[in-house]
Structure formats: C-alpha cells, structure tokens
Amino acid sequence: MRGQGKPMEGTYIKRRNRPLQVYAVLFLIVLYVPVLFIPLFSFNDSLYVRFPMQGMTLKWYHELWLREPLWNAMWNSVRVGAAVSVISTILGMVAARAITRYRMPGRSALVTFIMMPLVIPGIIFGVALLVLMSRMGVPLSLYTVGLGHLIVCMPFAVATLLPRFEGFDPSMEEASADLGENGWWTFWRVTFPMVFPGVVASLLLSFTISFDEFIMAFFLTGTDPTLPMYIWGQLRFPKEFPSVLALSALILLVSFVLVFIAQWVGRKGLENEN
Amino acid sequence: MTKTDAFISIQNVSKFFGTFRAIDDISMDIGRGEFFSLLGPSGCGKTTLLRMLAGFESTTAGEIFIDNQPTSDVPPHHRPVNMVFQNYAIFPHLNVRDNITYGLRKQKLSRSKRYEMAEEMLEMIKLPDYGTRKATELSGGQRQRIALARALILRPKVLLLDEPLGALDKQLREQMQLELRALQRQIGITFVFVTHDQEEALTLSDRIAVMSGGKVLQVDTPTGLYETPKTSVVARFIGNMNFFDGTVRRNGAAAAAIETEGLGTIQVPVADLDKPDGAAVQVALRPEKIALSATRPDAAEHAVSARLDTSAYLGERSHFYVNLEGRDEPVAVSQPNTSRFNAANQAPSGTEVWLSWSSDAIVVLDPE
Ligand SMILES: Nc1ncnc2c1ncn2[C@@H]1O[C@H](COP(=O)(O)OP(=O)(O)OP(=O)(O)O)[C@@H](O)[C@H]1O
Ligand SMILES: [Mg+2]
C-alpha cells in the first residue's frame, strides 16, 4: 500500500502517463494555491487583500502578540485538542483491538458505525448534539465542544490505528502471557510498543482536527471560544483581517507540520516491521 | 476425576469449535522428564491440544492435570508451562537480551543478575555475544534458539514446542534435533513436541502419540509404534508397510494359520492371535523385513516366489517392487546394499526372485 515503489524501467504499470501527470499537477494547484494566498497576504503591508501587494511587513504578526482574547482562545483550543486527542486515541485503541482480536458478529457493521461521522455532515451532528444538550439541560462549554470533536476525531483515530493492530501477530500477546505477564503488563510491554507509531500518528491527527474544527464548535461553544470561533468573530471587522490572515498562516504551518509528523511516524513504524 | 502419578494427565478431553470437533475425547498421561511427541497429519488437532496445555484454549469437556493440579481455571500466565511458538513469536521491538529476559520481571532481579542469566542462556544456545542484536536481524535457526532460551530461562516444568523445526532447512533441522535432544537430557524438563514429520518424532521422542482427526490412535515408544502398530492407520502413517488381506483358519486349540492373498498360508503361534476362525484380518509386513534372493533360501521360515517389477537404487539401500501371484498390488521390498555388487540392482523387470521373512516379522491387524 506504500505510495511509490522503486522505479522500474520498461514495465507496463510504471510507464509514464503524461495526461495523468498533468491532471495531478492541476489537482494540486487547485487544491493548494488558494491556501498559499493566506501566508502570502499575511505579509502584505495593507488592510486589503488585493494585488499588487504593498510591501512586506511583519506588523500583523506583531499585533497578534498583543491580543489577550486571542491567546485565551488559543489556550482553549489547545486544551480541547489535547483532551480530545488523548481520549479519541484511547477509545480508538480499544475499538481497533476489539475489531481485530475478537471474532464477533456484526464486526463490519461496527466498523461502519464508527466511520459514520466521516460521511454525515458535521452540521447535522452539530445541531443534533446542540438539541440533545439543551434538552438535557447541559450548559454549553468547552466540554460540549470536546464531545463534538470526539465524534469527529474517532473515525480518524480508528482508521489510523486499525492497520497497526491488523498488522500484528496475535501470538505476540500469547507469548507474553505464556511468559507470565497478565493482560495489563502484556499491553504495556508488547501491544503498546508495537502500535506506538500508530498511537503517535493518531494523537497528532486528532489534535490537528480538533484544533481546526469549526462547525461543531460553532454549535456547541459556550462563553469560551476556541480559536476558529475567535477567527470567525474577527472577520466582521475589516481592519482585523490582516491579523486573521497572519494567525491563519501560523495555524496552517503548525497543522502541516503535525500532519506530516503523524504520517511520517506512522509509515516509519510500518516499514520497520517488514 | 482421579489424580494420577503422571506429570501431565489428560483425561477425557474434548474441544469443539462451534460444532466442529477438533479434539475428540483424548486421554493420556505424560511422565516427568519425558520427551513426548504429538505426531499426526495437518489439521488433526496437535496445535489445539498444545494450546489447551498452555491455556490459550479452554477444554470443552474433560480436565488436564499438570503436576496433579487441575488446570481449567488457571490462566496461561500462571501455568508452569512455557511454549515455543510455531512462528517463534520473538518480540520485534526488543533486542535479543530483552527477549530472553522478558519473563523475569516478576522475580525482581537486579539488572546485572538478569544480564548474567541472559548471558548463560546465550552460551547454552551457542549464540554468545548476540545479546544486543536486534531481534529482527536473526536467521530462522537463531530465532528458534532465542525462543527456546526465552522459555527455558524461566525453568518451566513443561516446555511445549509447536513444530519448532518446521521452518528450517533439512541440514539445520537435523542439527537442531540433536541439540534439542541433548538439551532436554541435560536439563531434564518435560518436553511436549508437536511435529508432522514421523522421522523427527522417531529420532527425538521417548514416546509418541499418533493423532488423526482429533483422536489419539496409539501412544507408544518409537520402536513400539514402528514394530507393533495397533491399527493399520498407525502402521501406514509410520514408515512404509505392505498389507495383505487374510482370513484366520484355526485347527483346534493348538495351531492357527492365516490364509493370505499373495503370501500363501502362514502359520502363526496361537498365543499371538485372538481372532476366531474365519475372521478377516490384515497381515502387515515392512519392506525391510523381507529378504530378496535369486533362489529359494534354505533356512527361511517363509518364502514365496515373485517377479521383479521395478527397482530403485538409493545408494545405501535399494527399493524393489515385486509382483506376487494372486495379488494386483506390487509388494515393496527394501534391501541394504551390504556388498558393492548386488546382482538384484541390475536384474531386468520380470526376473524371478524369492521373498522370504521370519515369523516374527508379520503384524496381524484388524481390517480397515
Ligand atoms: N480457532 C479455531 N476455530 C475453528 N476451528 C479451528 C480453530 N483452530 C483450529 N481449528 C480447526 O481444528 C482442527 C485442528 O487444528 P490444529 O491447528 O490443531 O491442527 P494441527 O494438527 O496443528 O495442524 P498443522 O499440522 O497443520 O499445524 C483444524 O481442522 C482446524 O481447522
Ligand atoms: Mg499446528
């Protein structure tokens, strides 16, 4: 399943395919060029996003430093992200282990059920949770946001962890039991180290998703905004816009780095095995 | 359930997977310090039985006693047995030394003590200085030894081995067989050894249980199994065997004979035959217990003439197929090449030869 193998000259499958290359390049341009405008204009010495640019400046970044509410929102997002990534990864491990280890009826139904939030629009989940919370009289807070994010992150956590659990031989755990370790120690001494790259990948991915998540937060935030909510709030004020761009650029950068690390660690682990 | 003197006592054990009966009412005892093999074709339940001894599978019925203790409620990590897995199950994230000392955690030993013990084990398995190697950098034979050391360092009462030599090439396998046997003698632990290679079982074991379709057909020493198989299935499974259909003919209490298809009428001592007159039996005769000669040997107890069909020269011995009057299936004969120029090796097909055998060479079995 790994992306590119060694180039093999002359075989049919590896022959260069010009239209496909063009398509791939176009695809990447359409996908990423709009995103690239954000960091570009965050250095623009003007309130307005339009060409030609007025000159380079770092003042928008400097301004970010001075905003108390922004740092509060950032801190909220970090806390929610950390909690959500840890919980979804733990639940993801439990689910992945159960799915791969036990012969149970309705296994594929369970997988589908866990993966469902991937295809159900976030707005539906958001509204549903909002209704549920208000029915139950739960005040909206960072906890409700976290709950929403948990639903969004679970499929990613499971999808990241499942291949790790599938790729490992159940006789490893049996060997540990045979050598005298109970279930708990077997988990810590054998299972966990062997799925560790998947765990790191899942933590980073879940954190990134939660950190950037807007729709759930939109419905479920109480008085403490998360960072995306704060940004949304600032969009009403035209003079704040360049700072929002600067902030978005920073978030983009951090997200990219985290996802890259997650992918790299995940793949690294799988390669080591073989 | 009764207690016995046996070290491992398997009493009326059955195992069902759903409705499939993988183990069918097995009872047998394994003695202390014995090298005991489970031998049988693929899918006969060897691994399942071993996994029940280790505690990875529950018994559906019956009870297994180890050292006089019932084991039903004992989880794998509390059993005084250790296992060498078919694929060795070496932990890939640990180095060789940490693999070997894995089971020592609960003994709360100092690090230097653990290292010392690991070094001793590495010495024993003839892999000194391998302690810091990565587990993923080992050959098949080395992994097998590490798996052995990892189990033996805990001084188990029983070592279970699931086809531990199956993945090795012939030469290494034979070397490891000798080493295993020597090791078992040296440390005196009970070995329960699974294999589907009959030669391996014969070479290594004190006793062998021959299994088929979830049942144990016979438990015996290697010579017992080979020379006095109790059923034709066992006779067929261990070594080669010629079978002749026959009928018992009793003349009063003193003498008995078996009328056979191909071998003529054979006199047998009455004491050896518990069949009534007219009973259908099978007479089994091993290829190497038949002597082949150009003329009728004078001293032979039994002899028939035959015609040579095909022959195969194997160096140390030759295999012949000969045809008998009144029998469709050729008879296999195996002769050691005790002289350099054995005329039979050059004889053309159709040559007349004589087969001879002694009375104690034949085994009388129930028909299949
Ligand atoms: N977990 C299981 N669920 C269902 N059937 C099983 C299970 N484990 C084993 N069996 C069946 O039980 C029978 C015995 O299997 P077992 O693994 O004990 O055979 P074996 O004698 O070890 O064979 P081999 O020499 O091929 O390893 C087989 O028919 C197998 O299909
Ligand atoms: Mg097996």
XYZ file of C-alpha atoms and ligand atoms in Angstrom:
674
model
C 0.000 0.000 0.000
C 3.002 2.265 0.150
C 2.953 5.205 -2.243
C 5.779 4.799 -4.655
C 7.883 1.729 -5.178
C 11.267 1.719 -6.797
C 11.034 2.982 -10.367
C 11.161 0.001 -12.675
C 12.008 0.876 -16.226
C 10.017 -0.645 -19.008
C 7.259 -2.357 -17.075
C 3.770 -1.582 -18.205
C 2.474 -0.317 -14.891
C 5.357 2.077 -14.331
C 5.336 3.614 -17.777
C 4.987 7.364 -17.689
C 1.499 8.614 -18.206
C 1.539 12.212 -19.427
C -2.185 13.063 -19.043
C -2.142 11.662 -15.535
C 0.822 13.837 -14.609
C -0.881 16.953 -15.951
C -4.003 16.071 -14.047
C -2.054 15.566 -10.834
C -0.324 18.919 -11.164
C -3.607 20.731 -11.888
C -5.210 19.000 -8.960
C -2.502 20.130 -6.586
C -2.661 23.705 -7.911
C -6.428 23.964 -7.446
C -6.145 22.433 -4.009
C -3.301 24.444 -2.580
C -2.964 27.773 -4.398
C -5.883 29.403 -2.569
C -4.339 28.253 0.672
C -0.995 29.752 -0.307
C -2.565 33.188 -0.651
C -3.129 33.275 3.076
C 0.501 33.291 4.198
C 1.360 35.472 1.207
C -1.030 38.267 2.146
C -0.262 37.959 5.830
C 3.000 39.770 4.997
C 1.226 42.443 2.932
C 1.549 45.995 4.243
C -2.083 46.893 3.584
C -5.536 46.294 5.056
C -6.853 44.994 1.772
C -6.248 41.690 0.097
C -5.543 42.749 -3.448
C -2.703 42.856 -5.962
C -0.320 44.473 -6.268
C 0.934 43.901 -2.760
C 2.039 46.986 -0.897
C 5.294 45.676 0.583
C 6.489 43.266 3.183
C 5.731 43.688 6.847
C 5.643 41.630 9.992
C 3.385 44.082 11.823
C 0.308 41.842 11.630
C 2.239 39.132 13.378
C 3.389 41.637 15.942
C -0.186 42.718 16.521
C -1.190 39.154 17.225
C 1.136 39.163 20.213
C -0.757 41.976 21.856
C -4.212 40.426 21.793
C -5.264 38.898 25.090
C -8.528 37.256 23.809
C -6.668 35.547 21.012
C -4.296 33.853 23.387
C -7.207 32.794 25.572
C -8.920 31.266 22.564
C -5.682 29.574 21.552
C -5.301 28.132 25.026
C -8.914 26.880 24.932
C -8.266 25.145 21.628
C -5.077 23.563 22.889
C -6.815 22.204 25.964
C -9.738 20.814 23.995
C -7.391 19.430 21.345
C -5.168 17.731 23.903
C -8.071 16.167 25.775
C -9.834 15.078 22.586
C -6.714 13.582 21.026
C -5.895 11.574 24.142
C -9.456 10.315 24.644
C -10.110 9.529 20.991
C -6.787 7.694 20.729
C -7.516 5.604 23.811
C -11.020 4.800 22.589
C -9.579 4.172 19.131
C -7.102 1.655 20.564
C -9.858 -0.162 22.424
C -12.015 -0.243 19.297
C -9.187 -1.309 16.978
C -8.143 -4.060 19.356
C -11.671 -5.338 19.724
C -12.225 -5.263 15.977
C -9.029 -7.130 15.171
C -8.899 -9.600 18.077
C -12.364 -10.872 18.759
C -14.398 -12.974 16.445
C -17.700 -11.214 16.946
C -20.886 -10.996 14.955
C -21.515 -7.679 13.263
C -17.865 -6.714 13.093
C -18.136 -4.877 9.801
C -21.315 -3.183 10.983
C -19.380 -1.861 13.963
C -16.611 -0.527 11.733
C -19.167 1.197 9.527
C -20.826 2.666 12.583
C -17.556 4.098 13.893
C -16.668 5.506 10.476
C -20.116 7.076 10.002
C -19.195 10.598 11.167
C -16.884 10.804 8.157
C -19.835 10.899 5.796
C -22.550 12.503 7.907
C -22.395 16.290 7.534
C -20.958 18.000 10.588
C -23.836 20.417 10.661
C -26.271 17.572 11.345
C -24.168 16.236 14.180
C -23.739 19.757 15.497
C -27.441 20.516 15.533
C -28.283 17.098 16.956
C -25.818 17.500 19.799
C -26.991 21.044 20.470
C -30.600 19.856 20.744
C -29.557 16.978 22.954
C -27.524 19.210 25.264
C -30.231 21.781 25.677
C -32.826 19.039 26.274
C -30.684 17.561 28.988
C -30.009 20.996 30.413
C -26.248 20.733 29.918
C -24.773 24.238 29.628
C -22.605 24.778 26.565
C -18.932 24.927 27.416
C -15.564 23.635 26.266
C -16.729 20.209 27.437
C -19.571 20.155 24.937
C -17.170 21.290 22.221
C -14.839 18.484 23.227
C -17.665 15.977 22.963
C -18.448 17.164 19.451
C -14.802 16.952 18.481
C -14.576 13.460 19.885
C -17.229 12.327 17.415
C -15.374 13.977 14.572
C -11.977 12.560 15.578
C -12.923 8.969 16.405
C -13.056 7.735 12.784
C -9.628 9.187 12.097
C -8.174 7.666 15.240
C -9.611 4.241 14.417
C -8.559 4.456 10.774
C -5.007 5.320 11.839
C -4.773 2.613 14.491
C -6.563 -0.230 12.731
C -3.734 -1.101 10.317
C -1.274 -1.257 13.217
C -3.432 -3.714 15.105
C -4.199 -5.702 11.983
C -0.528 -5.894 11.116
C 0.483 -7.517 14.338
C 0.592 -11.151 15.106
C -1.696 -12.273 17.959
C 0.861 -14.853 19.006
C 2.985 -11.944 20.321
C 0.430 -11.324 23.044
C 0.104 -15.035 23.671
C 3.862 -15.334 24.005
C 3.797 -12.608 26.642
C 1.015 -14.347 28.572
C 2.940 -17.580 28.241
C 5.998 -15.916 29.766
C 3.951 -14.951 32.800
C 2.569 -11.485 32.130
C -1.093 -10.700 32.723
C -3.221 -8.672 30.322
C -2.212 -5.299 31.713
C 1.530 -5.894 31.564
C 1.202 -7.567 28.190
C -0.449 -4.423 26.915
C 2.325 -2.175 28.233
C 5.257 -4.383 27.319
C 4.148 -5.757 23.961
C 0.972 -4.309 22.491
C 1.612 -0.649 23.202
C 5.230 -0.520 21.994
C 4.248 -2.324 18.824
C 1.377 0.005 17.983
C 3.194 3.084 19.302
C 3.797 4.738 15.918
C 0.082 4.450 15.223
C -0.670 5.996 18.603
C 1.564 8.984 17.900
C 0.012 9.419 14.480
C -3.478 9.218 15.936
C -2.682 11.739 18.676
C -1.265 14.266 16.236
C -4.037 13.803 13.710
C -6.817 14.091 16.276
C -5.222 17.143 17.797
C -4.943 18.836 14.433
C -8.521 18.066 13.511
C -9.874 19.302 16.821
C -7.698 22.396 16.716
C -9.041 23.423 13.301
C -12.623 22.285 13.779
C -15.287 24.937 13.264
C -18.785 23.524 12.708
C -19.143 21.562 15.935
C -17.569 24.418 17.841
C -19.990 26.849 16.186
C -22.972 24.991 17.636
C -21.530 23.858 20.910
C -19.336 26.698 22.172
C -20.445 28.463 25.314
C -18.752 31.612 26.529
C -15.174 30.456 25.897
C -14.423 30.493 22.179
C -11.993 28.131 20.509
C -9.505 29.592 18.083
C -11.546 29.026 14.902
C -14.530 30.640 16.657
C -12.404 33.614 17.576
C -11.228 33.982 13.999
C -14.802 33.777 12.783
C -15.716 36.541 15.224
C -12.913 38.790 13.988
C -13.960 38.525 10.342
C -16.657 41.118 10.956
C -14.024 43.810 11.469
C -12.231 44.677 8.217
C -9.237 46.155 9.964
C -8.639 42.935 11.829
C -8.480 40.953 8.650
C -4.714 41.017 8.055
C -4.135 39.762 11.587
C -6.575 36.959 10.943
C -4.528 36.109 7.876
C -1.348 36.083 9.929
C -2.973 33.866 12.517
C -4.331 31.524 9.819
C -0.881 31.291 8.305
C 0.540 30.212 11.634
C -2.178 27.633 12.160
C -1.633 26.299 8.660
C 2.044 25.912 9.294
C 1.573 24.091 12.581
C -1.150 21.841 11.118
C 1.019 20.916 8.170
C 3.915 20.062 10.417
C 1.760 17.945 12.739
C 0.098 16.008 9.917
C 3.458 15.448 8.291
C 4.938 14.104 11.501
C 1.887 11.898 12.003
C 2.227 10.421 8.513
C 5.953 10.009 8.804
C 5.841 8.294 12.182
C 3.000 6.039 11.072
C 4.771 4.919 7.943
C 8.131 4.626 9.673
C 6.630 2.136 12.106
C 5.062 0.041 9.405
C 8.313 -0.101 7.461
C 10.344 -1.156 10.472
C 8.142 -4.153 10.909
C 8.786 -5.640 7.494
C -11.770 -37.065 38.066
C -8.935 -39.055 39.534
C -5.409 -37.966 40.260
C -2.561 -39.968 38.816
C 1.186 -40.198 39.157
C 1.692 -38.859 35.679
C 3.131 -35.384 35.419
C 0.629 -34.264 32.801
C -2.615 -36.143 32.797
C -5.116 -35.507 30.036
C -8.455 -37.000 30.992
C -11.338 -37.340 28.520
C -10.557 -34.007 26.925
C -12.655 -32.769 24.015
C -12.631 -29.474 22.196
C -15.332 -28.101 19.943
C -15.015 -25.068 17.705
C -18.690 -24.367 17.199
C -19.958 -27.748 16.134
C -16.589 -28.892 14.772
C -14.906 -31.466 16.997
C -11.193 -30.601 16.894
C -10.237 -32.872 19.827
C -12.271 -35.999 20.405
C -12.169 -37.484 23.901
C -8.416 -37.787 24.390
C -6.979 -39.421 27.498
C -3.275 -39.907 28.053
C -0.517 -39.416 30.580
C 2.866 -37.821 30.094
C 5.629 -38.659 32.536
C 8.059 -36.343 34.295
C 11.111 -35.533 32.204
C 9.731 -37.321 29.195
C 10.308 -36.208 25.612
C 6.771 -36.703 24.358
C 5.733 -36.052 20.764
C 2.364 -35.435 19.174
C 2.522 -36.764 15.635
C -0.192 -36.564 13.035
C -1.218 -35.156 9.681
C -2.099 -31.496 9.180
C -5.340 -30.457 10.855
C -5.517 -33.416 13.242
C -5.586 -31.177 16.328
C -1.947 -31.168 17.508
C -1.726 -27.402 17.895
C -5.153 -27.290 19.529
C -4.095 -29.834 22.150
C -0.862 -27.962 22.810
C -2.725 -24.671 23.159
C -5.018 -26.290 25.687
C -1.972 -27.369 27.690
C -0.655 -23.797 27.545
C -4.059 -22.397 28.487
C -4.806 -20.452 25.309
C -7.822 -22.635 24.551
C -10.304 -23.912 27.085
C -11.370 -27.543 27.143
C -14.967 -28.164 26.106
C -15.040 -31.332 28.201
C -12.596 -33.224 30.395
C -9.730 -31.984 32.509
C -5.989 -31.550 32.181
C -3.851 -32.043 35.292
C -0.332 -30.696 35.467
C 1.676 -31.886 38.450
C -1.570 -33.185 39.937
C -3.261 -29.787 39.761
C -6.382 -29.315 37.651
C -5.759 -26.515 35.174
C -9.190 -25.432 33.937
C -9.215 -22.253 35.996
C -5.535 -21.411 35.612
C -4.836 -18.664 33.061
C -1.798 -19.033 30.753
C 0.356 -16.637 32.753
C 0.006 -18.732 35.895
C 0.736 -22.110 34.340
C 4.090 -23.799 34.963
C 4.482 -24.372 31.233
C 6.181 -22.377 28.511
C 5.761 -22.586 24.812
C 7.945 -22.241 21.751
C 5.588 -20.978 19.085
C 5.413 -22.294 15.568
C 6.499 -18.870 14.257
C 8.685 -18.264 17.351
C 6.843 -15.010 18.247
C 10.067 -13.133 19.027
C 9.237 -9.576 20.144
C 10.442 -7.372 17.294
C 10.726 -4.209 19.406
C 13.191 -5.745 21.860
C 16.768 -6.850 21.384
C 17.850 -10.435 21.911
C 18.727 -9.999 25.583
C 15.449 -8.260 26.416
C 13.572 -11.006 24.613
C 15.321 -13.662 26.667
C 14.793 -11.887 29.991
C 11.208 -10.885 29.208
C 9.646 -13.312 31.670
C 11.928 -12.387 34.588
C 10.192 -9.128 35.541
C 8.269 -10.590 38.460
C 11.375 -12.100 40.006
C 12.628 -8.586 40.788
C 16.240 -9.350 39.966
C 18.919 -6.733 39.609
C 19.823 -5.720 36.111
C 23.266 -7.288 36.332
C 21.778 -10.573 37.551
C 19.332 -10.601 34.647
C 22.102 -9.869 32.166
C 24.176 -12.624 33.660
C 21.323 -15.103 33.293
C 20.754 -13.987 29.703
C 24.449 -14.475 29.004
C 24.259 -18.005 30.428
C 21.312 -18.841 28.205
C 23.048 -17.380 25.159
C 26.038 -19.519 25.999
C 23.828 -22.584 26.229
C 22.155 -21.977 22.866
C 25.569 -21.244 21.337
C 24.832 -17.631 20.485
C 27.194 -15.743 22.804
C 27.620 -12.012 22.139
C 24.226 -11.835 20.454
C 22.586 -10.075 23.415
C 22.432 -6.612 21.905
C 21.418 -7.704 18.411
C 18.054 -6.548 17.177
C 15.507 -9.347 17.162
C 14.668 -8.550 13.557
C 18.225 -9.290 12.445
C 18.190 -13.015 13.173
C 18.045 -16.065 10.949
C 15.344 -18.703 11.357
C 17.558 -21.055 13.328
C 18.717 -18.241 15.593
C 15.148 -17.128 16.271
C 14.260 -20.675 17.162
C 17.054 -20.785 19.724
C 16.114 -17.412 21.185
C 12.527 -18.617 21.571
C 13.874 -21.679 23.347
C 16.124 -19.638 25.641
C 13.303 -17.214 26.430
C 11.166 -20.109 27.636
C 13.901 -22.091 29.395
C 15.231 -19.174 31.447
C 12.024 -19.414 33.499
C 12.785 -23.031 34.410
C 9.336 -24.285 33.397
C 8.155 -27.719 34.444
C 6.971 -28.375 30.913
C 8.155 -26.994 27.617
C 5.668 -27.067 24.749
C 7.109 -26.920 21.255
C 4.862 -26.454 18.235
C 6.732 -27.694 15.155
C 9.740 -25.631 16.187
C 11.895 -27.020 13.399
C 9.320 -26.845 10.628
C 10.677 -23.638 9.133
C 14.298 -24.758 8.961
C 16.123 -26.393 6.084
C 16.949 -30.087 6.312
C 20.543 -29.784 7.432
C 19.850 -27.200 10.139
C 16.828 -29.180 11.238
C 18.848 -32.306 11.812
C 21.449 -30.363 13.741
C 18.773 -28.695 15.881
C 17.131 -32.073 16.533
C 20.337 -33.357 18.068
C 20.775 -30.178 20.088
C 17.198 -30.249 21.343
C 17.511 -33.835 22.437
C 20.822 -33.194 24.195
C 19.400 -30.106 25.872
C 16.350 -31.953 27.098
C 18.522 -34.703 28.589
C 20.744 -32.110 30.222
C 18.021 -30.047 31.921
C 15.516 -32.840 32.434
C 12.391 -30.798 31.673
C 9.302 -32.496 30.234
C 9.029 -31.684 26.537
C 5.776 -31.923 24.609
C 6.782 -31.675 20.991
C 4.456 -31.278 18.033
C 5.531 -32.454 14.608
C 4.080 -33.929 11.475
C 7.435 -35.382 10.470
C 7.489 -39.023 11.541
C 11.242 -39.354 11.229
C 11.709 -36.389 13.539
C 9.312 -37.886 16.060
C 11.097 -41.251 15.967
C 14.518 -39.658 16.358
C 13.678 -37.425 19.288
C 10.963 -38.949 21.393
C 10.742 -41.192 24.405
C 7.115 -41.742 23.500
C 4.874 -40.627 20.667
C 1.131 -40.108 20.456
C -0.123 -40.664 16.925
C -3.144 -38.461 16.274
C -5.683 -38.410 13.499
C -8.938 -36.486 13.177
C -8.842 -35.255 16.769
C -8.289 -38.722 18.229
C -5.204 -40.399 19.657
C -4.711 -43.674 17.826
C -1.772 -45.056 19.772
C 0.699 -43.896 22.400
C 3.939 -45.829 22.380
C 7.701 -45.731 22.207
C 9.241 -45.244 18.756
C 10.067 -48.962 18.462
C 6.654 -49.894 19.804
C 4.926 -47.777 17.178
C 7.088 -49.000 14.357
C 7.276 -52.682 15.202
C 3.883 -53.281 16.790
C 1.392 -50.793 15.405
C -2.081 -51.389 16.815
C -4.037 -50.279 13.757
C -3.382 -50.168 10.053
C -3.698 -46.348 10.116
C -0.757 -46.141 12.519
C 1.147 -48.758 10.527
C 0.625 -46.760 7.368
C 1.486 -43.432 8.971
C 4.833 -44.536 10.419
C 7.168 -45.848 7.778
C 6.153 -47.974 4.795
C 4.068 -51.083 5.122
C 2.765 -53.864 2.859
C -0.741 -55.010 3.706
C -2.171 -58.417 2.766
C -5.818 -59.293 3.252
C -6.238 -62.600 5.045
C -8.581 -64.980 6.814
C -7.961 -66.816 10.087
C -8.002 -70.610 9.922
C -7.983 -72.418 13.266
C -7.328 -76.140 13.529
C -8.300 -76.831 17.097
C -6.598 -75.180 20.031
C -3.009 -75.900 19.131
C -2.380 -74.329 15.743
C -3.617 -71.392 13.711
C -2.881 -70.082 10.273
C -3.784 -67.127 8.156
C -4.709 -67.633 4.550
C -3.449 -64.599 2.688
C -3.778 -63.170 -0.743
C -0.280 -63.401 -2.184
C 1.768 -64.801 0.691
C 0.021 -68.143 0.832
C -0.921 -69.700 4.158
C 1.126 -68.532 7.115
C 1.351 -70.487 10.354
C 1.119 -68.251 13.401
C 1.524 -69.064 17.095
C -1.911 -69.374 18.664
C -0.869 -67.199 21.570
C -0.436 -64.203 19.246
C -3.862 -64.500 17.678
C -7.057 -63.617 19.483
C -9.311 -63.873 16.438
C -11.918 -66.551 15.879
C -11.909 -68.941 12.957
C -12.912 -67.268 9.716
C -12.174 -63.709 10.933
C -10.942 -61.273 8.304
C -7.575 -59.734 9.174
C -4.778 -57.735 7.615
C -1.248 -59.044 7.641
C 1.306 -56.241 7.676
C 4.915 -56.722 6.646
C 7.535 -53.971 6.488
C 9.571 -53.749 3.237
C 12.912 -54.078 5.020
C 11.806 -57.216 6.865
C 11.528 -59.088 3.566
C 14.683 -60.640 2.170
C 15.155 -60.824 -1.567
C 17.167 -63.596 -3.202
C 17.656 -65.222 -6.583
C 16.937 -68.737 -5.340
C 14.821 -70.152 -2.570
C 16.743 -69.661 0.688
C 17.126 -72.968 2.516
C 16.724 -71.773 6.068
C 13.822 -69.391 5.559
C 10.694 -69.881 7.687
C 8.502 -68.425 4.961
C 9.242 -67.913 1.308
C 7.320 -67.210 -1.894
C 8.450 -66.638 -5.432
C 7.759 -63.385 -7.198
C 8.618 -61.404 -10.300
C 10.623 -58.211 -10.210
C 8.673 -55.186 -11.392
C 10.708 -52.030 -10.819
C 13.744 -51.187 -8.742
C 15.298 -48.001 -7.430
C 18.918 -47.703 -6.345
C 19.274 -45.252 -3.419
C 22.941 -45.800 -2.560
C 22.830 -47.204 0.934
C 19.815 -49.290 0.051
C 17.651 -50.285 -2.902
C 13.902 -50.360 -3.194
C 12.190 -53.040 -5.238
C 8.602 -53.544 -6.275
C 7.719 -57.148 -6.964
C 4.552 -58.834 -8.203
C 3.054 -61.842 -6.452
C 0.799 -64.496 -7.876
C -2.803 -63.756 -6.909
C -2.265 -60.141 -5.935
C -2.680 -56.976 -8.031
C -0.759 -54.502 -5.893
C 3.030 -54.806 -6.058
C 4.895 -55.532 -2.831
C 7.597 -53.139 -1.642
C 10.912 -54.653 -0.581
C 13.827 -52.699 0.791
C 17.346 -54.150 0.918
C 20.551 -52.672 2.308
C 23.381 -52.735 -0.188
C 25.777 -54.650 2.005
C 28.028 -55.566 -0.913
C 29.171 -53.309 -3.710
C 27.854 -55.517 -6.447
C 24.325 -56.524 -5.658
C 23.046 -58.517 -8.623
C 19.406 -57.594 -7.920
C 20.186 -53.952 -8.766
C 20.949 -54.926 -12.335
C 18.234 -57.543 -12.764
C 15.716 -56.726 -15.515
C 11.999 -56.466 -14.923
C 10.288 -59.851 -14.944
C 13.209 -61.722 -13.342
C 12.100 -64.407 -10.931
C 13.079 -63.690 -7.320
C 12.329 -65.194 -3.933
C 10.897 -63.322 -0.977
C 11.492 -64.667 2.494
C 10.686 -63.473 6.001
C 10.649 -64.803 9.526
C 7.548 -65.474 11.591
C 8.070 -62.572 13.962
C 8.230 -60.054 11.098
C 4.494 -60.015 10.488
C 1.906 -57.991 12.371
C -1.722 -59.112 12.364
C -4.212 -56.214 12.380
C -7.944 -55.681 12.137
C -9.029 -54.812 8.598
C -9.694 -51.130 7.951
N -9.863 -21.138 16.349
C -10.392 -22.104 15.595
N -11.672 -22.037 15.156
C -12.215 -23.013 14.407
N -11.573 -24.114 14.017
C -10.293 -24.253 14.416
C -9.644 -23.266 15.219
N -8.376 -23.676 15.457
C -8.252 -24.859 14.828
N -9.396 -25.213 14.208
C -9.623 -26.455 13.449
O -9.270 -27.533 14.265
C -8.578 -28.509 13.520
C -7.265 -28.827 14.182
O -6.419 -27.703 14.046
P -4.928 -27.671 14.578
O -4.396 -26.310 14.366
O -4.902 -28.191 15.964
O -4.229 -28.692 13.584
P -2.724 -29.183 13.568
O -2.747 -30.628 13.861
O -1.881 -28.322 14.432
O -2.342 -28.990 12.037
P -0.972 -28.446 11.372
O -0.046 -29.612 11.325
O -1.411 -28.036 10.011
O -0.468 -27.306 12.198
C -8.436 -27.981 12.110
O -9.388 -28.611 11.304
C -8.725 -26.513 12.232
O -9.402 -26.056 11.088
Mg -0.347 -26.834 14.055
